[in-house]
């Protein structure tokens, strides 16, 4: 653990939250200095997306695994590389405008909070944080700091979510009767600890663990399977809910559910059910009645296949999808709120001339964040929105973990009548050296 240095000392010593720094005015053509925490995997994809962006200078990479960051370092040898993001901020903080965080779920809150307290704009991969208490903390930090904060559910800036909104407002689907979302990925580990293995020379295992409790290294934890473990990831829901439930959550103005109802292949002490069906019950609002959103993952609980869908046609796409069933028509979306169509396709062709076609051309999810830093746009999946979406997902994972339905008070956003489940809204105390 690095000592707290002058760059961060003022904000951390007061314990009062964010250090409010004066905002720098950016010219229209001025490049933003962007650093990455996590330069392999999803971080490498981010680098590839931004390396030719005219608004971006890539100025620093931080990663605890030199092997995973190898492609990024080879492609950008002049960019300084650090094993610890805190060292990166200490040494280059004054020259960094924004930070992209692409690390395992259990480190999201810690890294994002540290960056926000250092006055950096943050793009944080989904899910926003590893538990509900951390989600609420990041929402509060965003509000207090006024910094541009974006969660990486890219479909939120795509055309599908805009189109669904227009179709629903125009009444093209009729009264909405059912909403379904699913993924085709399974994140499930054995309910026992794996055997200890030697730590690879390229990996700083203690830094990878971060605030989580210390356990011996195993290749079954990282680099790619950490989502399966309760202490590091958020399972299939954490991986896909923020993508495939995003469109109905946004379009129908959903907020905190009042009830979570579950069916699953059973609880696990260390991991997640292989298969599950989760029903989110949302209370009525001024614009709609009570709404139920059904979620599915794993082979034991497949999503319903509309009878009118052509037999040879895939339900959704490889990553899953969304179904919105109305009294007039059924709409199907690919994963990430993509490719919205009426089913069957013959009915889509029939209805097409009368369907709204939004002419609005929007910036990409990346550009939206960059333009928000410049003060020219507002982050579409800011922490105020993304936090509510992530919180909803966490209620479901808590229900699956305790293996029973939950009642929630939407006014207080708290689980009621179940002390064991309510305790899981916050995670375990971070290791002493990783408290912030």
Coordinates of C-alpha atoms in Angstrom, one line a residue:
X1 CA 0.0 0.0 0.0
X2 CA 1.4 3.4 -1.0
X3 CA 1.4 6.2 1.5
X4 CA -1.2 8.9 1.0
X5 CA 0.6 11.7 -0.8
X6 CA 0.0 15.4 -1.2
X7 CA -2.1 15.0 -4.3
X8 CA -4.8 13.1 -2.4
X9 CA -4.1 14.2 1.1
X10 CA -6.5 17.0 1.4
X11 CA -9.5 15.0 0.2
X12 CA -8.7 11.9 2.2
X13 CA -7.7 13.5 5.4
X14 CA -10.9 15.5 5.8
X15 CA -13.1 12.4 5.3
X16 CA -15.6 14.7 3.8
X17 CA -15.8 13.1 0.4
X18 CA -14.7 14.6 -2.9
X19 CA -12.0 17.2 -3.3
X20 CA -13.7 19.8 -5.5
X21 CA -11.2 21.0 -8.0
X22 CA -11.7 23.9 -10.4
X23 CA -12.8 22.7 -13.8
X24 CA -10.5 23.4 -16.7
X25 CA -12.1 24.8 -19.8
X26 CA -11.4 22.8 -22.9
X27 CA -11.3 24.2 -26.4
X28 CA -13.3 22.4 -29.1
X29 CA -10.3 20.9 -30.7
X30 CA -8.2 20.4 -27.6
X31 CA -7.3 16.8 -26.8
X32 CA -8.1 15.3 -23.4
X33 CA -5.4 13.4 -21.5
X34 CA -6.8 10.0 -20.7
X35 CA -5.3 7.3 -18.5
X36 CA -6.4 3.7 -18.1
X37 CA -6.6 1.5 -15.1
X38 CA -6.7 -2.0 -16.6
X39 CA -4.9 -2.1 -19.9
X40 CA -5.7 -5.7 -20.8
X41 CA -8.9 -7.4 -21.8
X42 CA -11.7 -4.8 -21.8
X43 CA -9.1 -2.1 -21.3
X44 CA -7.3 -3.2 -24.4
X45 CA -10.6 -2.9 -26.3
X46 CA -11.0 0.7 -24.9
X47 CA -7.5 1.6 -26.1
X48 CA -8.2 0.3 -29.6
X49 CA -11.5 2.3 -29.6
X50 CA -9.8 5.6 -28.6
X51 CA -6.2 5.5 -30.0
X52 CA -7.3 7.2 -33.2
X53 CA -9.9 9.5 -31.5
X54 CA -9.2 13.1 -32.2
X55 CA -10.3 14.1 -28.8
X56 CA -7.9 11.8 -26.9
X57 CA -4.3 11.6 -25.8
X58 CA -3.5 8.3 -24.2
X59 CA -1.1 9.4 -21.4
X60 CA -0.8 6.5 -18.9
X61 CA -1.6 2.8 -18.4
X62 CA -1.8 1.0 -15.1
X63 CA -2.3 -2.7 -14.7
X64 CA -1.3 -5.3 -12.0
X65 CA -0.7 -7.9 -14.7
X66 CA 2.1 -7.1 -17.2
X67 CA 1.2 -10.1 -19.4
X68 CA -2.4 -9.0 -19.8
X69 CA -1.3 -5.5 -20.6
X70 CA 1.3 -6.7 -23.1
X71 CA -0.7 -5.8 -26.2
X72 CA -1.3 -2.3 -25.0
X73 CA 2.4 -1.7 -24.1
X74 CA 3.6 -3.1 -27.4
X75 CA 1.1 -0.9 -29.4
X76 CA 2.0 2.2 -27.3
X77 CA 5.5 1.9 -26.0
X78 CA 5.9 5.6 -25.3
X79 CA 2.9 5.6 -22.9
X80 CA 4.2 5.3 -19.3
X81 CA 3.1 2.0 -17.6
X82 CA 2.5 1.5 -13.9
X83 CA 1.7 -1.6 -11.8
X84 CA -0.2 0.6 -9.3
X85 CA -2.8 3.2 -10.4
X86 CA -2.1 5.2 -7.3
X87 CA 1.5 5.6 -8.3
X88 CA 0.3 6.7 -11.7
X89 CA -1.9 9.4 -10.2
X90 CA 0.9 10.6 -7.8
X91 CA 3.4 11.0 -10.7
X92 CA 1.1 12.1 -13.5
X93 CA -2.0 13.3 -11.8
X94 CA -1.7 17.0 -12.9
X95 CA -1.6 15.9 -16.5
X96 CA -4.6 13.5 -16.4
X97 CA -8.1 14.7 -17.3
X98 CA -10.0 11.5 -17.2
X99 CA -9.5 7.8 -16.2
X100 CA -11.1 4.7 -17.7
X101 CA -11.5 1.9 -15.2
X102 CA -11.6 -1.6 -16.7
X103 CA -10.9 -3.9 -13.8
X104 CA -12.7 -6.7 -11.9
X105 CA -16.0 -5.7 -10.2
X106 CA -14.7 -5.9 -6.7
X107 CA -12.2 -3.1 -7.3
X108 CA -14.5 -0.7 -9.2
X109 CA -15.6 1.4 -6.2
X110 CA -12.2 1.7 -4.7
X111 CA -10.5 2.8 -7.9
X112 CA -13.3 5.1 -9.1
X113 CA -13.5 6.8 -5.7
X114 CA -9.8 7.4 -5.6
X115 CA -9.9 8.9 -9.1
X116 CA -12.9 11.1 -8.3
X117 CA -11.3 12.3 -5.1
X118 CA -8.3 13.2 -7.2
X119 CA -10.6 15.3 -9.4
X120 CA -10.6 13.0 -12.5
X121 CA -13.5 12.4 -14.8
X122 CA -14.3 8.6 -14.7
X123 CA -15.5 6.1 -17.3
X124 CA -16.2 2.9 -15.3
X125 CA -17.0 -0.4 -16.9
X126 CA -20.2 -2.1 -15.7
X127 CA -21.5 -3.0 -13.2
X128 CA -20.9 0.2 -11.4
X129 CA -19.8 -1.4 -8.2
X130 CA -19.7 -4.7 -6.3
X131 CA -22.5 -4.0 -3.8
X132 CA -25.3 -1.5 -3.2
X133 CA -23.5 0.5 -0.5
X134 CA -20.7 1.1 -3.0
X135 CA -23.1 2.1 -5.7
X136 CA -24.7 4.7 -3.5
X137 CA -21.3 6.1 -2.5
X138 CA -20.3 6.6 -6.1
X139 CA -23.7 8.2 -6.9
X140 CA -23.1 10.7 -4.1
X141 CA -19.5 11.4 -5.2
X142 CA -20.6 12.1 -8.7
X143 CA -23.3 14.5 -7.5
X144 CA -20.9 16.3 -5.1
X145 CA -18.0 16.6 -7.6
X146 CA -19.8 17.6 -10.8
X147 CA -17.3 15.5 -12.7
X148 CA -18.3 13.6 -15.9
X149 CA -19.0 10.0 -14.9
X150 CA -20.1 7.3 -17.3
X151 CA -20.8 3.6 -16.9
X152 CA -19.7 1.4 -19.8
X153 CA -23.1 -0.1 -21.0
X154 CA -22.4 1.0 -24.6
X155 CA -25.9 0.2 -25.9
X156 CA -27.3 3.1 -23.9
X157 CA -25.9 5.4 -26.6
X158 CA -27.1 3.2 -29.5
X159 CA -30.0 3.7 -31.8
X160 CA -32.0 0.7 -30.5
X161 CA -32.9 2.3 -27.2
X162 CA -33.9 5.6 -29.0
X163 CA -36.1 3.7 -31.4
X164 CA -37.9 1.7 -28.7
X165 CA -38.6 4.9 -26.9
X166 CA -40.2 6.4 -30.0
X167 CA -42.3 3.2 -30.7
X168 CA -43.6 3.0 -27.2
X169 CA -44.5 6.7 -27.1
X170 CA -46.3 6.4 -30.4
X171 CA -48.3 3.4 -29.1
X172 CA -47.0 1.2 -31.9
X173 CA -46.7 -1.8 -29.5
X174 CA -50.0 -1.1 -27.7
X175 CA -50.3 -1.7 -24.0
X176 CA -47.2 -3.4 -22.7
X177 CA -48.1 -6.8 -21.2
X178 CA -44.7 -8.5 -20.6
X179 CA -41.0 -7.6 -20.6
X180 CA -38.3 -10.2 -20.8
X181 CA -34.5 -9.9 -20.8
X182 CA -31.8 -12.6 -20.8
X183 CA -28.2 -13.6 -21.4
X184 CA -26.6 -16.7 -22.9
X185 CA -23.5 -16.6 -20.6
X186 CA -23.0 -18.8 -17.5
X187 CA -20.8 -17.6 -14.6
X188 CA -20.8 -20.4 -12.1
X189 CA -17.9 -21.8 -10.0
X190 CA -17.6 -24.8 -7.8
X191 CA -18.6 -24.2 -4.2
X192 CA -15.1 -24.9 -2.9
X193 CA -11.8 -23.2 -3.0
X194 CA -9.5 -24.1 -5.8
X195 CA -6.0 -25.5 -5.1
X196 CA -3.3 -23.0 -4.5
X197 CA -1.0 -22.3 -7.5
X198 CA 2.3 -20.3 -7.8
X199 CA 1.6 -16.6 -8.6
X200 CA 2.8 -15.8 -12.2
X201 CA 5.8 -13.5 -12.3
X202 CA 3.9 -11.0 -14.3
X203 CA 1.1 -10.6 -11.8
X204 CA 1.0 -8.6 -8.6
X205 CA -1.6 -10.8 -6.8
X206 CA -2.0 -8.7 -3.7
X207 CA -2.8 -5.6 -5.8
X208 CA -5.2 -7.7 -7.9
X209 CA -7.0 -8.7 -4.7
X210 CA -7.2 -5.0 -3.7
X211 CA -9.8 -4.5 -1.0
X212 CA -11.0 -8.1 -1.1
X213 CA -10.0 -10.6 1.6
X214 CA -6.7 -12.3 0.9
X215 CA -6.8 -15.8 -0.6
X216 CA -4.1 -17.8 -2.2
X217 CA -3.7 -17.4 -6.0
X218 CA -5.4 -19.7 -8.5
X219 CA -5.8 -19.4 -12.2
X220 CA -9.5 -20.2 -11.6
X221 CA -9.8 -16.7 -10.2
X222 CA -8.0 -14.7 -12.9
X223 CA -7.5 -13.5 -15.4
X224 CA -10.8 -14.3 -17.0
X225 CA -13.0 -16.3 -14.6
X226 CA -13.3 -13.9 -11.6
X227 CA -16.9 -13.1 -12.5
X228 CA -17.9 -16.6 -11.3
X229 CA -16.7 -15.9 -7.7
X230 CA -19.0 -14.0 -5.4
X231 CA -16.2 -12.0 -3.7
X232 CA -14.8 -10.7 -7.0
X233 CA -17.6 -10.6 -9.6
X234 CA -21.4 -10.3 -9.9
X235 CA -22.1 -13.4 -12.0
X236 CA -24.3 -13.5 -15.2
X237 CA -26.5 -10.7 -13.9
X238 CA -23.5 -8.4 -13.2
X239 CA -22.1 -9.1 -16.7
X240 CA -25.3 -8.7 -18.7
X241 CA -28.2 -7.1 -16.9
X242 CA -26.9 -3.6 -17.4
X243 CA -26.8 -4.4 -21.2
X244 CA -29.9 -6.3 -21.9
X245 CA -32.3 -4.9 -19.3
X246 CA -31.2 -1.3 -20.0
X247 CA -33.7 -0.5 -22.8
X248 CA -36.9 -1.4 -20.9
X249 CA -35.5 0.0 -17.6
X250 CA -34.8 3.4 -19.3
X251 CA -37.8 3.6 -21.7
X252 CA -40.4 2.6 -19.1
X253 CA -38.9 4.9 -16.4
X254 CA -38.2 2.1 -13.9
X255 CA -36.5 2.8 -10.6
X256 CA -36.3 0.7 -7.4
X257 CA -38.2 -2.6 -7.5
X258 CA -40.7 -3.4 -4.7
X259 CA -40.2 -7.1 -4.9
X260 CA -37.8 -9.7 -6.3
X261 CA -39.1 -13.2 -7.0
X262 CA -36.6 -16.0 -7.9
X263 CA -36.3 -19.5 -9.2
X264 CA -32.9 -21.0 -9.5
X265 CA -30.8 -24.2 -9.6
X266 CA -29.8 -23.4 -6.0
X267 CA -27.6 -21.1 -3.9
X268 CA -23.9 -21.3 -3.5
X269 CA -21.7 -20.1 -0.8
X270 CA -18.9 -18.9 -3.1
X271 CA -20.5 -18.5 -6.5
X272 CA -23.8 -18.0 -8.4
X273 CA -26.6 -20.3 -9.5
X274 CA -25.9 -21.9 -12.9
X275 CA -29.4 -21.1 -14.0
X276 CA -32.0 -18.6 -12.7
X277 CA -35.2 -16.8 -13.4
X278 CA -35.7 -13.5 -11.7
X279 CA -38.9 -11.4 -11.7
X280 CA -38.5 -7.7 -10.8
X281 CA -41.7 -6.1 -9.7
X282 CA -41.7 -2.3 -10.1
X283 CA -44.5 -0.3 -8.5
X284 CA -46.8 1.8 -10.6
X285 CA -45.8 5.4 -11.5
X286 CA -47.7 8.4 -12.8
X287 CA -47.2 7.2 -16.4
X288 CA -47.8 3.4 -16.1
X289 CA -49.1 0.7 -13.9
X290 CA -47.1 -1.9 -12.0
X291 CA -44.6 -3.6 -14.3
X292 CA -42.8 -6.9 -14.1
X293 CA -39.5 -7.5 -15.8
X294 CA -38.4 -11.1 -16.2
X295 CA -34.8 -12.1 -16.3
X296 CA -33.3 -15.4 -17.4
X297 CA -29.9 -17.0 -17.6
X298 CA -28.6 -20.6 -17.8
X299 CA -30.0 -23.7 -19.5
X300 CA -32.7 -24.5 -16.9
X301 CA -34.5 -21.2 -17.3
X302 CA -34.6 -20.2 -21.0
X303 CA -36.5 -17.1 -22.0
X304 CA -39.9 -17.6 -23.7
X305 CA -39.9 -17.9 -27.4
X306 CA -42.8 -16.0 -29.1
X307 CA -45.0 -18.4 -31.1
X308 CA -44.9 -16.0 -34.0
X309 CA -41.1 -15.9 -34.2
X310 CA -39.9 -17.7 -37.3
X311 CA -38.6 -21.2 -36.5
X312 CA -35.2 -20.6 -38.2
X313 CA -34.7 -17.2 -36.5
X314 CA -32.5 -16.7 -33.4
X315 CA -34.1 -15.4 -30.3
X316 CA -32.2 -12.2 -29.7
X317 CA -28.5 -12.6 -30.5
X318 CA -25.4 -14.4 -29.2
X319 CA -25.2 -12.3 -26.1
X320 CA -28.9 -12.6 -25.3
X321 CA -31.6 -10.0 -25.8
X322 CA -34.9 -8.4 -24.8
X323 CA -38.6 -9.0 -25.6
X324 CA -41.3 -6.3 -25.2
X325 CA -44.7 -7.9 -25.6
X326 CA -47.5 -5.5 -26.3
X327 CA -51.2 -5.8 -27.1
X328 CA -50.6 -4.7 -30.7
X329 CA -47.1 -6.2 -31.4
X330 CA -44.1 -7.9 -29.9
X331 CA -40.7 -6.2 -30.3
X332 CA -37.4 -8.1 -30.0
X333 CA -33.9 -6.6 -29.4
X334 CA -30.4 -8.1 -29.7
X335 CA -28.1 -7.8 -26.8
X336 CA -26.8 -4.3 -25.8
X337 CA -30.2 -2.8 -26.9
X338 CA -29.3 -3.5 -30.5
X339 CA -31.4 -4.2 -33.7
X340 CA -35.0 -3.6 -32.7
X341 CA -37.6 -5.4 -34.8
X342 CA -41.2 -6.4 -34.7
X343 CA -41.7 -10.2 -34.8
X344 CA -42.5 -11.9 -37.1
X345 CA -40.5 -10.1 -39.8
X346 CA -43.6 -10.2 -42.1
X347 CA -45.4 -8.0 -39.5
X348 CA -42.4 -5.8 -39.2
X349 CA -42.5 -5.1 -43.0
X350 CA -46.2 -4.5 -42.7
X351 CA -45.9 -2.0 -39.9
X352 CA -42.7 -0.3 -41.0
X353 CA -44.2 2.6 -43.0
X354 CA -46.1 3.7 -39.9
X355 CA -43.3 3.2 -37.3
X356 CA -41.5 6.3 -36.0
X357 CA -37.9 6.7 -37.3
X358 CA -35.9 9.1 -35.1
X359 CA -33.7 11.3 -37.1
X360 CA -31.4 12.2 -34.2
X361 CA -27.8 11.2 -34.7
X362 CA -26.0 10.9 -31.4
X363 CA -22.4 10.7 -30.4
X364 CA -21.0 7.3 -29.4
X365 CA -20.8 6.2 -25.8
X366 CA -17.1 7.1 -25.7
X367 CA -17.6 10.4 -27.4
X368 CA -20.5 11.2 -25.1
X369 CA -18.2 10.9 -22.1
X370 CA -15.4 12.9 -23.8
X371 CA -17.8 15.7 -24.8
X372 CA -19.3 15.7 -21.3
X373 CA -15.8 16.4 -20.0
X374 CA -15.6 19.3 -22.4
X375 CA -18.9 20.5 -21.1
X376 CA -20.7 20.0 -24.4
X377 CA -22.9 17.0 -23.5
X378 CA -24.2 15.2 -20.5
X379 CA -23.2 11.6 -19.8
X380 CA -26.2 9.4 -20.8
X381 CA -25.4 6.5 -18.5
X382 CA -24.1 8.8 -15.7
X383 CA -23.9 7.3 -12.2
X384 CA -27.3 8.8 -11.2
X385 CA -28.9 6.5 -13.8
X386 CA -26.4 3.7 -13.9
X387 CA -26.4 3.5 -10.1
X388 CA -30.2 2.8 -10.1
X389 CA -29.8 0.1 -12.8
X390 CA -26.9 -1.5 -11.0
X391 CA -28.7 -1.4 -7.6
X392 CA -31.6 -3.3 -9.2
X393 CA -29.3 -6.0 -10.4
X394 CA -27.7 -6.3 -7.0
X395 CA -31.1 -6.9 -5.3
X396 CA -31.5 -9.9 -7.6
X397 CA -28.1 -11.3 -6.7
X398 CA -28.9 -10.9 -3.0
X399 CA -32.1 -12.8 -3.5
X400 CA -30.3 -15.6 -5.3
X401 CA -27.6 -15.7 -2.6
X402 CA -30.1 -16.1 0.3
X403 CA -32.3 -18.2 -2.0
X404 CA -35.6 -16.5 -1.3
X405 CA -37.8 -13.7 -2.5
X406 CA -37.3 -10.2 -1.2
X407 CA -39.5 -7.3 -0.3
X408 CA -38.0 -3.8 -0.8
X409 CA -39.2 -0.4 0.2
X410 CA -38.8 1.8 -2.9
X411 CA -38.9 5.0 -0.7
X412 CA -35.9 4.0 1.4
X413 CA -34.4 1.6 -1.2
X414 CA -33.9 -0.9 1.6
X415 CA -34.7 -4.6 2.0
X416 CA -37.4 -5.1 4.6
X417 CA -38.2 -8.0 6.9
X418 CA -35.0 -9.9 6.1
X419 CA -32.0 -9.0 8.2
X420 CA -29.6 -11.5 6.5
X421 CA -30.4 -10.2 3.0
X422 CA -30.3 -6.5 4.1
X423 CA -26.8 -7.1 5.5
X424 CA -25.6 -8.0 2.0
X425 CA -26.5 -4.6 0.7
X426 CA -23.0 -3.7 1.9
X427 CA -19.9 -5.8 1.3
X428 CA -17.4 -7.0 3.9
X429 CA -15.0 -4.4 5.4
X430 CA -12.1 -3.8 3.0
X431 CA -8.6 -4.9 4.1
X432 CA -7.1 -2.3 6.3
X433 CA -4.5 -1.1 3.7
X434 CA -7.3 -0.6 1.1
X435 CA -9.8 1.5 3.0
X436 CA -10.5 4.9 1.5

